[in-house]
Coordinates of C-alpha atoms in Angstrom, one line a residue:
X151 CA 0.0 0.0 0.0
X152 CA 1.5 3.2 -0.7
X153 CA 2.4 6.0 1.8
X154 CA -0.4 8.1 1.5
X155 CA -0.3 10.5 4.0
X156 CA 3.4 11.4 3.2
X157 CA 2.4 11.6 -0.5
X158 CA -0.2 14.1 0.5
X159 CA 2.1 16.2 3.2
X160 CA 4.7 16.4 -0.1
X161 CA 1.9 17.9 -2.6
X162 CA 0.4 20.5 0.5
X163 CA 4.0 21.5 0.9
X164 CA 4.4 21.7 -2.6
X165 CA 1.2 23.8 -3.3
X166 CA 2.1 26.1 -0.4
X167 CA 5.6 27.0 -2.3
X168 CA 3.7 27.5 -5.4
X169 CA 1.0 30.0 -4.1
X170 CA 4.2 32.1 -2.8
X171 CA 5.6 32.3 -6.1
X172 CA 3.5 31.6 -8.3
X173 CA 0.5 33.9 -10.2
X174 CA -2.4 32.4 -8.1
X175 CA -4.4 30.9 -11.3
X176 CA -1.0 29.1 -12.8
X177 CA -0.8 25.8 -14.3
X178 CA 1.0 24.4 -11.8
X179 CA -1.1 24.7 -8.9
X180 CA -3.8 22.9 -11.2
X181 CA -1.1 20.0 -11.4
X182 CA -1.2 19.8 -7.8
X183 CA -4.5 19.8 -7.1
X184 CA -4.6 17.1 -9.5
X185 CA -2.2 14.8 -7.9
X186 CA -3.6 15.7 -4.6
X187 CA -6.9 14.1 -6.4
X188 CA -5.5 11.4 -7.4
X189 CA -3.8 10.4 -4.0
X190 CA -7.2 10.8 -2.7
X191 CA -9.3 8.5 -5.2
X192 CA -6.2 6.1 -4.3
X193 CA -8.0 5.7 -0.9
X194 CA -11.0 5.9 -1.9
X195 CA -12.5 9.1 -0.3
X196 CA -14.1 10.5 -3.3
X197 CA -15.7 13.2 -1.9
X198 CA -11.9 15.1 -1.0
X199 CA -11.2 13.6 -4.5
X200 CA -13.7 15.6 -6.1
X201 CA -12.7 18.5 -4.0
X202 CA -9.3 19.0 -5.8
X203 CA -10.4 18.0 -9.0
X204 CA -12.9 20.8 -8.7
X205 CA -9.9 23.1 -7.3
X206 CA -7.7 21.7 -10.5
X207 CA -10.1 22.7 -13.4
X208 CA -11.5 26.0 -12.0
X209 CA -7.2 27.1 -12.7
X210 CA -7.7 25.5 -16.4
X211 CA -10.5 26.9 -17.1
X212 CA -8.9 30.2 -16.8
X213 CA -4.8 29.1 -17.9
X214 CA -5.9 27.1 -20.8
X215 CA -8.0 27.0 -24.3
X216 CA -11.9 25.6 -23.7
X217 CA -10.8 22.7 -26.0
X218 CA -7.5 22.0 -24.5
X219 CA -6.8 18.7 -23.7
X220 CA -5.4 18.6 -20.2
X221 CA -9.4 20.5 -19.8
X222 CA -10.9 17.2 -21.4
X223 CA -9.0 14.8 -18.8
X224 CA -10.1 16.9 -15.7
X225 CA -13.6 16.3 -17.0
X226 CA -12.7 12.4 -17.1
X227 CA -11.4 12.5 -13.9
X228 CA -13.9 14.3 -12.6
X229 CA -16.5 11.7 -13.7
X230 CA -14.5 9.0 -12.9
X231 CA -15.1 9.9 -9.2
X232 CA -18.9 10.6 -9.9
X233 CA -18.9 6.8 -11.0
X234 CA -16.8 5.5 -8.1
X235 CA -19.7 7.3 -6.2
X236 CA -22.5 5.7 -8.1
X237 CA -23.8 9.0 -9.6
X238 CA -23.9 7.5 -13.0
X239 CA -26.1 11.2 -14.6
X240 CA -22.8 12.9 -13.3
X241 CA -20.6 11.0 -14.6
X242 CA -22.1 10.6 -17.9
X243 CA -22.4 14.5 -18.0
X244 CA -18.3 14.9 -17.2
X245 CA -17.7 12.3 -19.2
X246 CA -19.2 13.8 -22.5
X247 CA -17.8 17.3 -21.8
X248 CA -14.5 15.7 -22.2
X249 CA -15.5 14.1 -25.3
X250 CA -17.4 17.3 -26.8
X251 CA -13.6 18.8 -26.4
X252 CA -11.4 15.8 -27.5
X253 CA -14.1 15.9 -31.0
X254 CA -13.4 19.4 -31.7
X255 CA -9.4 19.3 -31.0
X256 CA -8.8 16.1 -32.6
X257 CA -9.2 14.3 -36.2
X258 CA -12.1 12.1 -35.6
X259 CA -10.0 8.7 -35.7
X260 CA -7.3 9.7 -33.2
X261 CA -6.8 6.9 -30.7
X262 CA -7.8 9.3 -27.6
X263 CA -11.0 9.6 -29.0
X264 CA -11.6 6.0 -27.5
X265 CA -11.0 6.9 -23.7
X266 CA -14.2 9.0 -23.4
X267 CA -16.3 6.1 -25.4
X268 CA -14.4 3.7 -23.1
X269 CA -15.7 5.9 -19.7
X270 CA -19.1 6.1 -21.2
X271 CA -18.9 2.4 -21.7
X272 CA -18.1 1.6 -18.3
X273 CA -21.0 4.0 -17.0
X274 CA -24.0 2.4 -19.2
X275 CA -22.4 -1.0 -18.2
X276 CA -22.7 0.0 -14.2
X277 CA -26.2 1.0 -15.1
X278 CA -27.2 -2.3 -16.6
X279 CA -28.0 0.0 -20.1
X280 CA -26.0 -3.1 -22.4
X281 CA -27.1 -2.0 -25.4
X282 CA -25.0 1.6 -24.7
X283 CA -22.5 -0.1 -23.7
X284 CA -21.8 -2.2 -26.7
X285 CA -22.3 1.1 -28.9
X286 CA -19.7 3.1 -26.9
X287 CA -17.1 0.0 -27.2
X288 CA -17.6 -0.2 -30.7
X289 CA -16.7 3.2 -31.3
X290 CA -14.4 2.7 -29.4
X291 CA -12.6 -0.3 -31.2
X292 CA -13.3 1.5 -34.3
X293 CA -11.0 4.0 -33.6
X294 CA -8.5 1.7 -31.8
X295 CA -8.7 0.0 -35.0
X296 CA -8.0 2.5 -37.1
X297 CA -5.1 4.1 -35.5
X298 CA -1.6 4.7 -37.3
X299 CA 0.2 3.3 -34.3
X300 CA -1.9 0.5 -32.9
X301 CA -2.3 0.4 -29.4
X302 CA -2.7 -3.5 -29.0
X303 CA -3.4 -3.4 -25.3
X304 CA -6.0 -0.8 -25.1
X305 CA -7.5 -3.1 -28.5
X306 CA -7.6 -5.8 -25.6
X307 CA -8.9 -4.4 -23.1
X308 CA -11.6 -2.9 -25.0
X309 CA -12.6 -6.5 -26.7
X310 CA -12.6 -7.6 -22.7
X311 CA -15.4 -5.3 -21.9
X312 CA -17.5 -6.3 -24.9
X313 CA -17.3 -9.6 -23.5
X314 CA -18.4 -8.6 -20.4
X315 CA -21.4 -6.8 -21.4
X316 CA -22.2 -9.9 -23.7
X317 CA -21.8 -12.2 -20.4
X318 CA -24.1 -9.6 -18.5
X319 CA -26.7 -10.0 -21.4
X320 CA -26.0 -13.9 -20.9
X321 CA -24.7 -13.9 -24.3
X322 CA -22.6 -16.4 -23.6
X323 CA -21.4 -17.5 -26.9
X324 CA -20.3 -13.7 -27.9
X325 CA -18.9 -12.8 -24.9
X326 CA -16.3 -16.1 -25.2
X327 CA -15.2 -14.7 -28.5
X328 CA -14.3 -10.9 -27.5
X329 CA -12.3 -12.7 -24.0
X330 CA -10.7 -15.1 -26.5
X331 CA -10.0 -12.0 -29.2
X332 CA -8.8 -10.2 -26.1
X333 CA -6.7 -13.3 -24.8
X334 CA -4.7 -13.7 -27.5
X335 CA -3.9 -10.4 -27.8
X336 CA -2.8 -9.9 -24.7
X337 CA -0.9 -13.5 -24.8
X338 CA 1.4 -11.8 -27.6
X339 CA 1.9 -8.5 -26.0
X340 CA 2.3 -9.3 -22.3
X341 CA 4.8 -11.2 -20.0
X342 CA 3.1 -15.0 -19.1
X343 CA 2.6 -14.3 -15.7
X344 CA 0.6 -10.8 -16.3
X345 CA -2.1 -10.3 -13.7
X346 CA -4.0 -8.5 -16.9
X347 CA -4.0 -12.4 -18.3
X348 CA -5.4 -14.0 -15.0
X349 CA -8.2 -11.3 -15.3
X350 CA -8.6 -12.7 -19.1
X351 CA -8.5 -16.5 -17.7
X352 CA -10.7 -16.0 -15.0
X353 CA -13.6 -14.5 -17.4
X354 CA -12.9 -17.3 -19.9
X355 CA -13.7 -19.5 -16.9
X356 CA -16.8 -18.4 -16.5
X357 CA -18.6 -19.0 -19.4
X358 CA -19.8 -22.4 -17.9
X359 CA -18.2 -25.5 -19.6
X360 CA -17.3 -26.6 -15.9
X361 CA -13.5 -29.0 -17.0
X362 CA -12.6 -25.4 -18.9
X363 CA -13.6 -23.2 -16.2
X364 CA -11.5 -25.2 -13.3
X365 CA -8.6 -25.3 -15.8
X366 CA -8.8 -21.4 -16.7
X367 CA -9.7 -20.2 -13.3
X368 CA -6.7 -22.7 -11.8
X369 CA -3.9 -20.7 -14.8
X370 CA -5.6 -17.2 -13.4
X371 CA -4.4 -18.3 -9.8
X372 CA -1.2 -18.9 -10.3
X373 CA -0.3 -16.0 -12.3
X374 CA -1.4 -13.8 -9.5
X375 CA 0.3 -15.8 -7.0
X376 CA 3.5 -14.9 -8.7
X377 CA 2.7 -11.3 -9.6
X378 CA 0.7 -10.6 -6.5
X379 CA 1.4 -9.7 -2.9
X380 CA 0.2 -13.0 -0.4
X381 CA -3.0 -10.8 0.5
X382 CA -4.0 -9.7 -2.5
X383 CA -7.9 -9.1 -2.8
X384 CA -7.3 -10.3 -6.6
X385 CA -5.7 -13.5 -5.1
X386 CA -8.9 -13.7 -3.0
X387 CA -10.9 -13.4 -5.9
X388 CA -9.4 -16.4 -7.3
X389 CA -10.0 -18.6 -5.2
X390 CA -13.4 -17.4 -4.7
X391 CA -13.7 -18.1 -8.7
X392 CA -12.4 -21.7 -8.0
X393 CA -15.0 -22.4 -4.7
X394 CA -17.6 -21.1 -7.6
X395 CA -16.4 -23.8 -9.9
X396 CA -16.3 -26.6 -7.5
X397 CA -20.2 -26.0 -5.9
X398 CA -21.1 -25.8 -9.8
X399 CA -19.2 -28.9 -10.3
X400 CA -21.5 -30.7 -6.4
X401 CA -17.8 -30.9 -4.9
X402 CA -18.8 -29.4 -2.1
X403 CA -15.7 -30.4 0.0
X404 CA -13.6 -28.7 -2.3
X405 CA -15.7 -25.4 -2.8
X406 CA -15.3 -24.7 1.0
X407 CA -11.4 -25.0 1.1
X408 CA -11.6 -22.3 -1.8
X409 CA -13.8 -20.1 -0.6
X410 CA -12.4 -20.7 3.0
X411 CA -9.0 -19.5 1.7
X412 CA -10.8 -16.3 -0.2
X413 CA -12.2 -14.8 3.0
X414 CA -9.0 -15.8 4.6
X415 CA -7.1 -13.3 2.4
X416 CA -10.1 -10.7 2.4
X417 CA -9.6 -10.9 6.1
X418 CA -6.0 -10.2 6.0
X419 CA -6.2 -7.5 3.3
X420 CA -9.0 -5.6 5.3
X421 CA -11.5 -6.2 2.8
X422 CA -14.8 -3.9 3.3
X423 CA -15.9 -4.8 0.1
X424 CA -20.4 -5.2 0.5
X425 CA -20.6 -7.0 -3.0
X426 CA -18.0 -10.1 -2.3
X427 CA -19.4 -10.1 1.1
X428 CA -22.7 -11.0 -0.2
X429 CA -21.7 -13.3 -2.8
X430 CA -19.9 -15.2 -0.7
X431 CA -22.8 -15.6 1.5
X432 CA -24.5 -16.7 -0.7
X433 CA -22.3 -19.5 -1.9
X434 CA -21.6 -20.5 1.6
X435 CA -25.6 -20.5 1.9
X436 CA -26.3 -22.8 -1.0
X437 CA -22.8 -25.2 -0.6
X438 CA -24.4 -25.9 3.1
X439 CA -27.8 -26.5 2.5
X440 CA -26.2 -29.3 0.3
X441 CA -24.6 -30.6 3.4
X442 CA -20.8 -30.4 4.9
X443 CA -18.4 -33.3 4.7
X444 CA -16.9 -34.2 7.9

C-alpha cells in the first residue's frame, strides 16, 4: 500500500511553495491539485477527491483554451469519481464534456477519441444500459482499430469489456469470442505471468463448460500468485472463482477450502468490500444446504 499521508504532506508542501511564487491561477497549482486528487481517489474518499479536482479545473479553465486537452482529462477524472460514487447522470455529464472537447481538438480517428467512449462504456455497463454499452465499445474499437500506431493493449482491453457486457446480457457465446480475441492479444503483448492475463482466464472460466472453467480459473491463480502480494484481494478473488467452480461442479468439500481460503485473504487485506461479502454468502448459503463433509 502506498504511503499516502506522506504523499499528500509532499503535494500541501508543494502547493504552499507554489501559491508564494506563483500567479495564483498558474498551471502548476492545477497540477497539484490534481495529484492531490489522485492520492485521494487512491484511498477511496471520493468526496476530498472531487474537491481537488474541482480546485484543479476552476485554474484550467482560466490558464488554458476551452478545448485543450489537459481540460478534457479533468472532465474524465472528474466523472470518474462521480462513477466510483455511483452517480452515473454525473458521470455521464463529465464524461461527455470531455468528449465534446477531445471531438473538436482532434481528427475524428485519433486513438484518444476512445478513452471517453471507453468511460461512457463503463457507465452504461454499471447501469445495466447493455445495449449503450456495446455502442460506446464499438466506437471505441473503431478508432483503436483505425489508428496509425496500434495500441494492442487498449484493443484488448476494449474487446474484454465487450465480452463482459455480452456475459451480463448472458450472451454467452459472444462474450467467449471478445475474451478469447482479447486473450490472444494480450498473450502476444504481455509477459506469461501478467495479472491482466489472469483477469482474461478468469472471465474465460466463466462461461460455464465446468473442466474449462477449473482449468482457466486454476492458470488465473497462479499468475497472481507470482505477480501478487500473499494478500491480494485479486488473489482472494481467485479462489473465490475456484469455490464457484467446485459448488457448480457438487464438490462441495472442495468449494469450502476455496472459498475458506478467499475470506481468509479478504480478512488479511481488510477487505470492506459489501458485494464479495454478499456473494460469498451466498455461496456459503447454497454449498451448506447441500450438506458439509466431515
Amino acid at each position: 500500500m502506498g504511503d499516502y499521508s506522506k504523499a499528500l504532506e509532499l503535494y500541501e508542501k508543494s502547493i504552499e511553495i507554489k501559491k508564494k511564487a506563483l500567479p495564483q491561477n498558474h498551471r502548476s497549482l492545477a497540477t497539484s491539485y490534481d495529484n492531490i486528487a489522485a492520492v485521494y481517489q487512491d484511498m477511496s474518499d471520493s468526496s476530498k477527491a472531487l474537491e481537488f479536482y474541482e480546485k484543479s479545473i476552476e485554474i484550467k479553465k482560466i490558464a488554458l483554451s476551452p478545448t485543450h486537452p489537459d481540460l478534457a482529462t479533468s472532465y474524465s477524472n472528474i466523472g470518474k469519481v462521480y462513477e466510483n460514487m455511483g452517480d452515473y447522470a454525473k458521470a455521464l455529464e463529465f464524461h461527455e464534456k470531455s468528449l465534446t472537447i477531445r471531438e473538436k481538438a482532434l481528427p475524428p480517428n485519433h486513438p484518444d477519441l476512445a478513452t471517453p467512449y471507453n468511460n461512457n462504456a463503463g457507465v452504461y455497463l454499471e447501469m445495466a444500459d447493455y445495449s449503450k454499452a456495446l455502442e460506446s465499445y464499438e466506437k471505441s474499437i473503431k478508432i483503436l482499430e483505425k489508428a496509425v500506431r496500434l495500441n494492442y493493449l487498449s484493443l484488448a482491453t476494449c474487446y474484454n469489456n465487450i465480452g463482459v457486457v455480452y456475459a451480463n446480457m448472458a450472451d454467452y457465446s459472444k462474450a467467449l469470442e471478445f475474451y478469447e480475441k482479447s486473450m490472444d492479444i494480450k498473450k502476444i503483448s504481455m509477459p506469461a505471468n501478467h495479472p491482466d492475463l489472469a483477469t482474461s482466464y478468469n472471465n474465460i472460466a466463466g462461461m460455464g463448460d465446468y473442466s474449462k472453467a477449473l482449468e482457466f480459473s486454476e492458470k488465473g491463480l497462479q499468475i497472481r500468485e507470482k505477480a501478487l502480494s500473499t494478500n491480494h484481494p485479486d488473489l482472494a478473488n481467485s479462489c473465490g472463482n475456484i469455490g464457484q467452480v467446485y459448488k457448480n461442479m457438487g464438490d462441495n468439500l472442495k468449494a469450502i477450502q476455496s472459498y475458506e481460503k478467499s475470506i481468509e485473504i479478504k480478512k488479511v487485506a481488510g477487505s470492506k468490500s459489501p458485494r464479495f461479502g454478499y456473494f460469498l454468502q451466498q455461496d456459503w448459503s447454497s454449498v451448506l444446504r447441500h450438506g458439509r463433509p466431515l
